XYZ file of C-alpha atoms in Angstrom:
697
model
C -50.343 -52.114 9.182
C -48.677 -48.870 9.077
C -47.821 -48.297 13.108
C -46.851 -51.700 13.015
C -44.289 -51.047 10.501
C -43.167 -48.093 12.269
C -42.977 -49.815 15.421
C -40.671 -53.063 13.460
C -38.330 -50.914 11.831
C -37.382 -49.124 14.532
C -37.014 -52.125 16.884
C -35.285 -53.329 13.873
C -33.059 -49.662 14.227
C -32.128 -50.762 17.435
C -30.846 -53.684 17.831
C -28.489 -53.617 14.489
C -26.533 -51.917 15.679
C -26.673 -52.900 19.214
C -26.018 -56.528 17.946
C -23.273 -54.946 15.378
C -21.614 -52.779 18.591
C -21.385 -56.810 20.536
C -20.148 -58.934 18.006
C -16.841 -56.508 17.284
C -16.784 -56.764 20.721
C -16.439 -59.755 20.237
C -14.715 -60.380 17.923
C -11.686 -58.112 19.793
C -12.574 -60.183 23.278
C -11.073 -62.911 20.651
C -7.842 -61.289 18.898
C -6.990 -60.348 22.305
C -4.909 -62.785 23.728
C -6.149 -63.951 27.860
C -4.233 -62.840 30.233
C -1.774 -64.135 32.588
C -2.295 -61.417 35.680
C -2.535 -63.722 39.128
C -4.230 -63.264 42.050
C -1.270 -61.160 43.861
C 0.645 -59.561 41.514
C 2.181 -56.554 41.908
C 0.585 -54.678 38.758
C 2.489 -51.799 37.054
C 2.195 -48.928 34.153
C 4.709 -47.624 32.504
C 5.396 -45.854 29.306
C 8.174 -48.062 27.488
C 7.177 -48.631 24.385
C 7.135 -45.369 21.727
C 3.982 -44.241 19.614
C 3.908 -45.986 15.922
C 2.743 -43.777 13.274
C 3.169 -45.742 10.427
C 2.014 -44.991 6.449
C -0.425 -47.091 4.884
C 1.127 -50.277 3.532
C 3.721 -49.642 5.614
C 6.113 -53.316 5.741
C 5.706 -55.503 9.314
C 7.193 -53.407 12.414
C 9.703 -56.816 14.832
C 9.865 -54.589 17.967
C 12.047 -56.743 20.350
C 10.561 -57.060 23.314
C 13.695 -58.526 25.556
C 15.333 -54.771 25.709
C 11.343 -52.991 26.009
C 11.005 -54.812 29.724
C 15.004 -54.670 30.249
C 15.903 -52.963 33.871
C 11.621 -53.474 35.065
C 9.930 -54.691 37.975
C 9.469 -57.410 36.522
C 12.559 -58.144 34.682
C 14.615 -60.480 37.063
C 17.638 -62.698 34.947
C 13.800 -64.753 34.957
C 12.024 -65.899 31.700
C 9.279 -63.206 31.235
C 5.200 -64.572 30.401
C 4.734 -61.925 27.296
C 1.146 -61.684 26.228
C -1.076 -58.756 24.859
C -3.904 -57.660 26.791
C -5.068 -54.901 25.005
C -6.104 -53.679 21.466
C -9.288 -51.249 20.820
C -8.482 -52.042 17.451
C -6.892 -55.053 15.535
C -8.821 -54.644 12.442
C -6.345 -50.886 12.290
C -3.295 -53.841 13.856
C -2.384 -57.046 14.293
C -0.314 -58.251 17.281
C 1.456 -61.355 16.642
C 4.256 -63.031 19.822
C 7.054 -64.557 18.293
C 10.294 -65.217 20.232
C 9.549 -62.737 23.466
C 9.203 -60.183 19.711
C 5.451 -58.381 19.326
C 4.831 -58.250 15.268
C 2.949 -55.366 14.341
C 1.078 -56.102 11.294
C -0.498 -52.371 9.185
C -3.892 -53.236 8.368
C -6.087 -50.115 7.795
C -5.652 -47.035 8.506
C -6.783 -45.755 12.056
C -5.444 -45.829 15.458
C -4.936 -48.429 18.025
C -4.276 -48.369 21.310
C -2.161 -51.891 23.222
C -0.738 -53.002 25.985
C 1.750 -55.925 25.840
C 2.193 -56.905 29.563
C 4.983 -59.162 30.829
C 5.123 -61.375 33.703
C 7.769 -62.514 36.647
C 5.999 -65.847 37.488
C 9.410 -66.002 40.415
C 7.831 -61.981 42.040
C 4.466 -62.895 40.687
C 5.473 -58.476 39.118
C 3.852 -57.819 36.407
C 3.819 -54.161 34.693
C 2.156 -53.362 31.480
C 3.638 -51.645 28.213
C 0.956 -49.329 26.138
C 2.180 -47.555 23.173
C -0.168 -45.887 20.490
C -0.436 -47.435 16.643
C -1.428 -44.541 13.722
C -1.900 -46.450 10.766
C -3.173 -42.932 7.992
C -2.989 -41.585 4.380
C -1.465 -38.233 3.118
C -4.250 -36.018 2.372
C -2.612 -33.218 0.396
C -5.144 -31.132 0.362
C -5.519 -30.883 3.909
C -1.665 -30.313 3.290
C -1.542 -27.950 0.315
C -4.394 -26.316 1.937
C -2.567 -25.838 6.037
C -0.034 -24.503 4.343
C -1.749 -21.737 1.715
C -3.787 -20.546 4.280
C -0.753 -20.269 7.418
C 0.572 -18.797 4.569
C -1.061 -16.237 3.826
C -2.841 -15.931 7.508
C 0.924 -15.136 7.768
C 1.472 -12.112 5.173
C -1.616 -10.707 6.181
C 0.248 -10.489 9.378
C 2.569 -9.136 9.154
C 0.590 -6.551 6.835
C -1.016 -5.552 9.203
C 1.764 -4.492 12.210
C 3.704 -2.395 9.818
C -0.008 -0.509 8.672
C -0.326 -0.059 12.455
C 3.791 0.667 13.600
C 3.525 3.306 10.458
C 0.221 4.584 11.380
C 1.992 5.434 15.097
C 5.332 6.401 14.477
C 4.062 7.834 11.087
C 5.489 11.274 11.506
C 8.620 9.462 12.893
C 9.065 8.132 10.147
C 8.555 11.064 7.823
C 11.213 13.513 9.990
C 13.733 10.549 9.607
C 13.190 10.256 6.094
C 13.723 14.089 6.547
C 16.527 13.577 8.290
C 18.511 11.446 6.065
C 22.144 12.998 4.152
C 25.174 13.152 2.368
C 26.065 10.949 5.877
C 26.210 6.952 5.880
C 26.112 6.237 9.175
C 23.051 8.577 9.176
C 21.389 7.029 5.984
C 22.215 3.351 7.406
C 20.944 4.159 10.381
C 18.062 5.489 8.692
C 17.466 2.414 5.970
C 17.781 0.329 9.489
C 14.638 2.414 11.460
C 12.210 2.165 8.860
C 12.587 -0.906 8.312
C 11.784 -2.350 11.245
C 9.114 -0.541 11.786
C 7.571 -1.058 7.069
C 9.008 -4.862 9.018
C 9.779 -5.329 4.328
C 13.133 -4.275 2.827
C 11.200 -4.612 -0.427
C 8.505 -1.556 0.593
C 12.252 0.398 2.169
C 14.011 -0.488 -1.292
C 11.430 0.196 -3.877
C 10.236 3.870 -1.490
C 13.986 4.458 -1.700
C 14.068 3.573 -5.749
C 11.273 7.105 -5.661
C 12.376 9.301 -4.150
C 16.176 8.794 -6.327
C 13.548 9.053 -9.051
C 11.959 11.946 -8.409
C 14.908 13.439 -7.060
C 14.074 13.756 -3.163
C 17.249 11.360 -2.548
C 21.031 11.613 -4.155
C 22.367 7.688 -5.078
C 24.857 8.363 -2.071
C 22.193 8.942 0.449
C 20.245 6.189 -1.837
C 22.696 3.501 -0.903
C 23.222 4.288 3.572
C 19.061 3.287 3.351
C 19.860 0.277 1.623
C 22.477 -1.125 3.715
C 20.366 -0.191 6.606
C 17.120 -2.008 4.678
C 18.767 -4.438 4.703
C 20.102 -4.742 7.972
C 16.395 -4.006 9.316
C 14.916 -6.728 7.310
C 16.381 -9.533 10.129
C 13.805 -8.335 12.985
C 11.007 -10.273 10.944
C 13.582 -13.563 11.755
C 14.254 -12.046 15.782
C 9.800 -11.753 16.291
C 9.672 -15.256 14.898
C 12.375 -16.066 17.627
C 10.171 -15.120 19.714
C 9.013 -18.433 22.327
C 4.781 -16.766 22.319
C 3.808 -19.082 19.236
C 1.253 -20.680 21.149
C -0.706 -17.231 21.957
C -0.818 -16.341 18.555
C -4.320 -17.173 18.159
C -5.453 -15.236 22.151
C -3.990 -11.757 20.706
C -5.482 -12.310 16.582
C -8.337 -12.087 19.023
C -7.413 -9.569 21.774
C -6.139 -7.578 19.486
C -9.312 -7.469 16.675
C -11.633 -6.487 19.789
C -8.968 -3.612 20.174
C -9.262 -2.711 17.117
C -13.148 -2.405 16.417
C -14.629 -0.998 19.085
C -12.517 1.446 20.231
C -12.491 4.980 19.258
C -9.616 6.565 20.076
C -6.479 5.707 16.654
C -4.403 5.255 18.551
C -5.809 2.679 20.778
C -6.569 0.836 17.599
C -3.458 1.405 15.284
C -1.858 -0.228 18.255
C -4.709 -3.197 18.604
C -3.960 -4.061 14.380
C -0.174 -4.315 15.301
C -0.952 -7.117 17.792
C -3.504 -8.252 16.076
C -1.099 -8.563 12.725
C 1.809 -9.301 15.087
C -0.861 -12.112 16.648
C -1.379 -13.497 13.352
C 1.837 -13.538 12.731
C 2.360 -16.324 14.651
C -0.761 -18.190 14.163
C -0.249 -18.274 10.167
C 3.759 -19.545 11.481
C 1.708 -22.427 14.126
C -0.434 -23.250 10.617
C 2.757 -23.873 8.276
C 4.449 -26.188 11.004
C 1.585 -28.217 10.868
C 1.145 -29.128 7.403
C 5.259 -29.632 6.573
C 4.979 -31.915 9.938
C 3.365 -34.003 7.587
C 6.114 -33.423 5.090
C 8.279 -35.042 7.104
C 6.589 -38.907 7.391
C 6.160 -38.616 3.828
C 9.429 -40.916 1.980
C 9.038 -39.331 -1.107
C 9.072 -35.978 -0.040
C 11.880 -36.327 2.518
C 13.838 -37.655 -0.367
C 13.890 -34.665 -2.505
C 13.790 -32.528 0.546
C 17.375 -34.835 0.770
C 18.483 -33.563 -2.939
C 19.345 -29.770 -0.603
C 22.471 -31.347 1.316
C 24.249 -28.037 2.175
C 27.430 -29.451 2.953
C 29.339 -29.501 0.177
C 29.841 -25.895 -2.098
C 27.347 -27.250 -5.020
C 24.849 -27.973 -2.007
C 25.471 -24.874 -1.455
C 24.529 -22.928 -3.896
C 21.741 -25.140 -5.212
C 20.145 -24.351 -1.702
C 20.446 -20.926 -2.199
C 18.915 -21.051 -5.478
C 16.351 -22.725 -4.797
C 16.117 -19.996 -1.703
C 15.513 -17.084 -4.225
C 13.796 -18.456 -6.559
C 11.190 -18.730 -3.649
C 11.419 -15.990 -3.002
C 11.086 -14.294 -6.281
C 7.964 -16.294 -6.888
C 6.767 -15.267 -2.922
C 7.770 -11.772 -3.348
C 8.651 -11.959 -0.045
C 11.478 -12.463 1.231
C 9.609 -12.413 5.286
C 7.395 -14.968 4.518
C 9.788 -17.177 2.976
C 11.918 -16.999 6.260
C 8.869 -17.672 8.174
C 8.336 -21.001 5.113
C 12.241 -21.675 6.321
C 11.171 -21.509 9.682
C 8.669 -23.574 9.680
C 10.444 -27.046 8.128
C 13.713 -26.615 9.560
C 11.994 -26.252 13.545
C 9.895 -29.900 12.406
C 13.489 -31.356 11.418
C 12.324 -31.705 7.844
C 15.504 -29.603 6.850
C 18.636 -29.743 8.587
C 20.614 -26.026 9.507
C 22.691 -26.197 7.408
C 20.547 -25.823 4.699
C 18.121 -23.182 5.853
C 20.645 -21.118 6.013
C 21.449 -21.310 3.162
C 18.567 -21.280 2.239
C 18.313 -17.959 3.726
C 21.053 -16.602 2.282
C 19.866 -17.025 -1.376
C 15.509 -15.107 0.289
C 18.467 -12.203 -0.423
C 18.895 -12.182 -3.654
C 15.280 -13.180 -4.039
C 14.372 -10.402 -2.714
C 16.119 -7.584 -4.654
C 14.402 -8.806 -7.947
C 10.456 -5.647 -6.479
C 13.260 -2.828 -6.246
C 14.830 -3.956 -10.153
C 10.446 -4.447 -10.734
C 10.515 -0.978 -9.550
C 13.374 0.462 -11.685
C 12.100 -0.754 -14.985
C 10.917 3.529 -16.858
C 13.155 4.860 -13.931
C 15.666 8.028 -14.314
C 18.871 6.971 -14.158
C 20.168 7.679 -10.745
C 17.098 4.867 -10.123
C 17.981 2.134 -11.565
C 21.512 2.476 -9.944
C 19.765 2.734 -7.214
C 17.738 -1.131 -7.040
C 21.057 -1.581 -9.802
C 22.871 -1.430 -5.665
C 20.260 -3.294 -3.463
C 21.553 -6.384 -6.765
C 24.875 -5.933 -6.076
C 25.737 -5.909 -2.335
C 23.241 -8.942 -1.552
C 24.501 -11.340 -4.847
C 28.040 -10.103 -3.959
C 27.628 -10.825 -0.252
C 26.213 -13.623 -1.481
C 28.991 -15.146 -3.822
C 31.750 -14.297 -0.908
C 29.224 -16.431 2.462
C 28.981 -18.553 0.400
C 33.042 -19.716 0.168
C 33.624 -19.303 3.333
C 29.936 -21.529 4.495
C 31.719 -23.858 6.220
C 33.503 -21.324 8.226
C 30.589 -18.844 8.603
C 28.688 -21.945 10.501
C 31.719 -22.091 12.429
C 31.157 -18.493 13.055
C 27.788 -18.837 14.194
C 28.642 -21.435 15.805
C 31.299 -20.041 18.127
C 29.269 -16.995 19.119
C 26.892 -18.776 20.416
C 28.865 -20.756 22.836
C 29.727 -17.914 23.996
C 28.289 -17.175 27.862
C 26.485 -13.759 27.302
C 25.386 -14.738 24.231
C 23.705 -17.436 25.365
C 22.109 -15.942 28.300
C 21.067 -13.284 26.852
C 19.800 -15.328 23.563
C 17.571 -17.827 26.605
C 19.513 -21.189 24.820
C 20.719 -24.000 26.312
C 22.092 -27.559 26.365
C 23.500 -27.935 22.439
C 22.888 -25.096 20.187
C 21.809 -28.023 18.231
C 19.192 -28.073 19.529
C 14.837 -27.075 17.136
C 14.238 -25.303 19.872
C 16.966 -23.360 18.937
C 16.046 -23.606 15.768
C 13.969 -20.271 14.716
C 17.190 -17.723 16.726
C 19.643 -19.089 15.112
C 18.429 -19.223 12.021
C 17.476 -15.697 12.672
C 21.257 -14.653 13.746
C 22.787 -15.993 9.905
C 20.443 -13.744 8.587
C 21.797 -11.214 10.501
C 25.336 -11.839 10.970
C 25.014 -11.321 6.898
C 23.685 -8.442 6.119
C 25.658 -6.431 9.065
C 28.835 -8.462 7.653
C 28.196 -7.152 3.977
C 27.673 -3.967 5.685
C 30.784 -3.069 7.856
C 32.668 -4.764 4.452
C 30.856 -1.593 1.525
C 30.562 0.413 3.489
C 34.174 2.265 3.072
C 33.522 1.103 -0.752
C 30.918 2.526 -1.234
C 31.658 5.484 -2.884
C 33.771 4.025 -5.685
C 30.722 1.639 -6.020
C 28.812 4.951 -6.269
C 31.425 5.198 -9.174
C 31.528 2.095 -10.199
C 27.389 2.264 -11.023
C 27.746 5.033 -12.913
C 29.530 3.887 -14.863
C 27.770 0.785 -15.702
C 24.861 3.236 -15.873
C 26.112 5.635 -17.843
C 23.956 9.396 -17.489
C 21.263 9.324 -21.409
C 21.726 12.153 -22.810
C 18.765 13.853 -22.877
C 17.404 15.294 -19.480
C 14.996 13.103 -18.067
C 12.137 14.387 -15.727
C 11.283 11.820 -13.378
C 8.016 11.345 -13.038
C 5.383 9.805 -10.263
C 3.148 7.462 -12.262
C 5.710 4.090 -11.915
C 5.495 4.099 -8.042
C 1.974 5.287 -7.296
C 0.658 1.140 -6.833
C 4.003 0.157 -4.944
C 3.973 3.200 -2.661
C 0.136 2.053 -2.565
C 1.457 -0.875 0.211
C 3.095 1.857 2.861
C 1.022 5.004 3.077
C 2.641 6.846 5.540
C 6.052 7.041 3.222
C 3.102 6.305 0.143
C 2.315 10.423 1.022
C 5.964 11.946 1.547
C 6.473 10.856 -1.963
C 3.648 12.989 -2.838
C 4.872 15.173 -1.528
C 7.914 15.711 -3.198
C 6.124 15.446 -6.057
C 3.436 18.787 -4.509
C 6.835 21.048 -4.100
C 8.268 20.328 -7.629
C 4.876 21.505 -8.750
C 6.168 25.019 -6.676
C 9.550 24.298 -8.184
C 7.556 25.257 -11.756
C 5.049 27.649 -11.224
C 8.651 29.943 -9.434
C 10.516 28.867 -13.433
C 7.728 30.304 -15.106
C 7.788 32.736 -13.129
C 11.306 33.959 -14.152
C 10.986 32.787 -17.314
C 7.762 35.345 -17.559
C 9.821 38.131 -15.748
C 12.696 37.548 -18.622
C 10.022 38.242 -21.452
C 8.347 40.473 -19.660
C 11.511 43.010 -19.837
C 12.501 41.568 -23.078
C 10.032 43.237 -24.878
C 8.542 43.472 -27.809
C 8.637 39.754 -29.845
C 8.933 37.003 -26.704
C 11.666 34.721 -27.453
C 10.045 32.060 -29.140
C 12.359 28.882 -27.468
C 11.762 30.958 -23.605
C 8.064 30.873 -24.898
C 7.977 27.083 -26.259
C 9.906 26.185 -22.451
C 6.559 27.559 -20.300
C 4.265 26.828 -21.321
C 5.507 23.513 -21.471
C 5.655 23.704 -18.546
C 3.036 24.299 -17.700
C 1.124 21.263 -19.289
C 3.818 19.618 -17.136
C 2.774 20.909 -14.300
C -1.058 19.260 -15.183
C 0.361 15.864 -16.317
C 1.728 15.238 -12.523
C -1.652 16.936 -10.775
C -3.208 14.519 -13.372
C -0.359 11.795 -12.089
C -0.631 13.397 -7.812
C -5.151 12.865 -7.917
C -4.936 9.849 -8.831
C -2.237 8.066 -6.943
C -4.114 10.293 -3.403
C -7.160 8.654 -4.606
C -6.046 5.414 -4.274
C -4.009 6.617 -0.548
C -7.240 7.838 0.533
C -9.392 5.132 0.171
C -7.102 3.018 2.618
C -7.328 2.135 6.054
C -5.290 5.377 7.090
C -4.161 7.110 10.091
C -6.154 10.835 10.385
C -2.568 12.728 10.035
C -1.991 11.216 7.261
C -5.998 11.539 5.930
C -5.204 15.285 6.355
C -1.793 15.959 4.976
C -3.803 13.755 1.719
C -6.558 16.248 1.647
C -3.962 19.094 2.492
C -1.806 18.197 -0.140
C -5.221 17.760 -3.029
C -6.122 21.515 -2.301
C -2.015 22.518 -3.207
C -1.982 21.160 -5.744
C -4.854 22.238 -7.216
C -3.205 25.673 -6.726
C -0.100 25.314 -7.725
C -1.822 24.710 -11.413
C -4.317 27.698 -11.415
C -1.615 29.179 -10.522
C 0.587 27.900 -13.874
C -3.025 28.316 -16.138
C -2.565 32.178 -15.139
C 0.901 32.427 -15.288
C 0.842 31.174 -18.744
C -2.115 33.672 -18.851
C -0.234 36.252 -18.788
C 2.431 34.952 -21.077
C -0.484 35.076 -24.274
C -1.913 37.902 -23.142
C 1.083 40.040 -23.974
C 1.188 36.998 -27.413
C -1.995 38.027 -28.352
C -1.051 41.871 -28.231
C 2.007 41.926 -30.047
C 0.225 40.036 -33.508
C -2.097 42.423 -33.563
C 0.425 44.766 -33.531
C 0.294 46.953 -30.546
C 2.805 47.049 -27.617
C 1.831 48.306 -24.517
C 3.913 51.237 -22.750
C 7.179 52.049 -21.077
C 5.296 53.198 -17.745
C 2.918 50.057 -18.309
C 5.377 47.723 -18.855
C 6.745 49.438 -15.997
C 4.076 48.824 -12.963
C 3.735 45.204 -14.456
C 7.203 44.282 -13.745
C 6.774 45.957 -10.335
C 3.460 43.591 -9.496
C 5.512 40.592 -10.964
C 8.074 41.093 -8.714
C 6.268 41.427 -5.438
C 3.433 38.445 -6.438
C 7.047 36.457 -7.208
C 8.704 36.986 -4.110
C 4.815 36.584 -2.259
C 5.685 33.045 -4.464
C 8.539 32.078 -2.835
C 7.887 32.765 0.914
C 4.816 30.434 0.635
C 6.990 27.371 -0.923
C 9.987 27.895 1.039
C 7.625 27.491 3.879
C 5.949 24.622 2.374
C 9.508 22.860 2.134
C 9.928 23.894 5.618
C 6.647 23.407 6.989
C 6.184 26.659 8.540
C 2.944 27.172 9.244
C 3.286 29.713 10.694
C 3.710 31.714 7.023
C -0.125 32.283 7.340
C -0.023 35.087 9.166
C 2.505 36.925 6.408
C 0.179 35.293 3.933
C -2.046 37.453 4.702
C 0.101 40.742 5.241
C 1.239 40.446 1.348
C -1.711 39.153 0.086
C -3.127 42.834 1.320
C -0.163 45.064 0.370
C -0.471 42.496 -3.496
C -4.219 44.090 -3.091
C -3.553 47.810 -2.144
C -0.863 47.426 -4.793
C -3.237 46.474 -8.429
C -6.073 49.081 -6.540
C -3.038 51.859 -6.938
C -2.245 50.747 -10.798
C -5.289 50.489 -11.828
C -6.060 54.691 -10.288
C -2.675 55.265 -12.259
C -3.835 53.359 -15.204
C -7.019 55.682 -15.259
C -5.485 58.210 -14.721
C -2.979 56.856 -18.523
C -5.744 56.726 -20.624
C -7.454 60.709 -19.340
C -4.054 61.478 -20.057
C -3.306 59.974 -22.499
C -4.989 58.083 -25.384
C -4.591 53.435 -25.699
C -5.133 51.824 -27.980
C -7.950 49.510 -26.802
C -6.156 46.132 -26.941
C -3.322 47.417 -24.736
C -6.330 48.325 -22.052
C -6.974 44.708 -22.057
C -4.133 43.200 -22.219
C -3.065 45.429 -18.865
C -6.083 44.554 -17.337
C -6.403 41.707 -17.850
C -2.069 40.707 -16.750
C -3.099 42.401 -13.267
C -5.681 41.007 -12.982
C -4.362 37.289 -13.876
C -1.554 38.573 -10.927
C -4.643 39.343 -8.304
C -5.394 35.474 -8.580
C -1.835 34.132 -8.984
C -1.524 35.924 -5.795
C -4.613 34.888 -4.541
C -4.088 31.159 -5.509
C -0.968 31.906 -2.936
C -2.026 32.360 -0.521
C -4.990 29.542 0.005
C -1.429 26.821 -0.646
C -0.302 29.486 2.298
C -4.102 28.550 4.518
C -3.714 24.344 3.390
C -0.332 24.133 4.843
C -1.542 26.372 8.015
C -4.711 23.567 7.932
C -7.100 26.116 7.623
C -10.392 25.120 5.068
């Protein structure tokens, strides 16, 4: 019985689908009108009707077939016989012919292929017109996920491309930053090149604020670099203007293989840059696909229609929208990609896209403004200049917006520009939209830089008045820049180097103050003594900041040269902190001796002063080599270290001889020998700094 039941069930499962299929075919046959084809007729099939795509619940669509078949082989002036000969899914779209009009009744979701036939009974000529009818319902979840996914891939691609380019040109980037002078042309050039490599004006500006905060860069230099950064960030639009969107996914795959398997570091980071570029284009294509759905939604179309840049108020509204969006996303490159996606598929017109781009230039200043919180006065001035530069620029460009758009159109209509950009036909064509938006971005920043450039010094003085210097002396620190600088490890390692050099300068100052206190004799000056001890504590704090910063930095995926530089800086920071401890200990010995009611005689003070001057000169030589990145100093450092050891041995012998010639109190003897040992330790750690500079382990 069980076998019989299973057999019956199998037959039912086989026959039922077949029965449904036959019923469906019969139903379709009943829906379609009978063919009017005649034997020997001349047939042709042409694409006369566009595909119809409507939202679920849309009203009937009426098509005048007389106009559709006009001019076809079947049209000889005679009355045509029309029929529907094919409708694959009548449950999607019902068809009806009334007075040479095709009425499409949209039903449920799906797609159907419809063929309309026209027969000329006189010439026995038949022409078929085929088209696709689609009824769809918006999937908002799919739209959101596609756009968010595309945006995420786009941002990750920008990050990978930036890291790859930074790793390839790391040493060149550091050299460029060190070349920045008060020459504004040089500063603008450096800002442009650095931003083109790091692919973000926000990162460059935050980096500049950090350099000003640490004293590595002046306000005048920062102003030039910030203007250049605004020009350099426009390279993103021109990268997107490359018509290689279809190759984004293959580039991503090839770059991934090139990054995972080769052992050579240069190949790996070049592949990382290629992979990042592929992700940028792939993410852009995903965003375009997601926004393509928006174009067919009346509600969204009506919402986007509010942003009309054909009036001054409309331009300001669009600029405000671009500013807010960039403020939320924290990346002008991302909002530029979104703007290009919307404009390319026709959701927004070119004028609206141009106004959005202007607003994005204001929104990108928020990052540097946030970085200025708690920074020095000059650092805040640099951040405020970035805001002022973009805000004033957008203000005067929006005031002449129609003429600005006409200027760009005239610019693109120049023969050599059109040839260079590969633009054919009318500049208003969708194929040129990305190029036009990139031109809006570049022209705005170039023209704005030209306008601001002659007044840079005047603006610097204006900022000095608007942001006055604080009454108390400011001591810049690294703390507030560590997280942001991790986005650009090649530049971050340069920032930490500035902090290491500040430690070196602190040790040099402590040696100078110690010399003043030693030559004074008697009870040390309390104010200068406290100053020396405070500096030792400051150096302890800076070392902690450097260690924390470099520990986070070195945990990232970095090229070997950056890793080696980071390790050298960690060692140098530790050596300079040790030097400051021993300098402070020498002063403590003197204070303790004075508190006990004793003092060194003139000969001892003279001997220690001689040793102090020798060690201080040795330290200054090594610090100068660190500033100049002079690794060859190690040879001279070893020679001078041997001279210092010989001097210390001589002083010990002289001290022993002095102890036999006259009576010296034990406390004085301990203080003197302890000072000798501390100076030896200072010279030892100074030699370690020279070895770190020369990459000697």
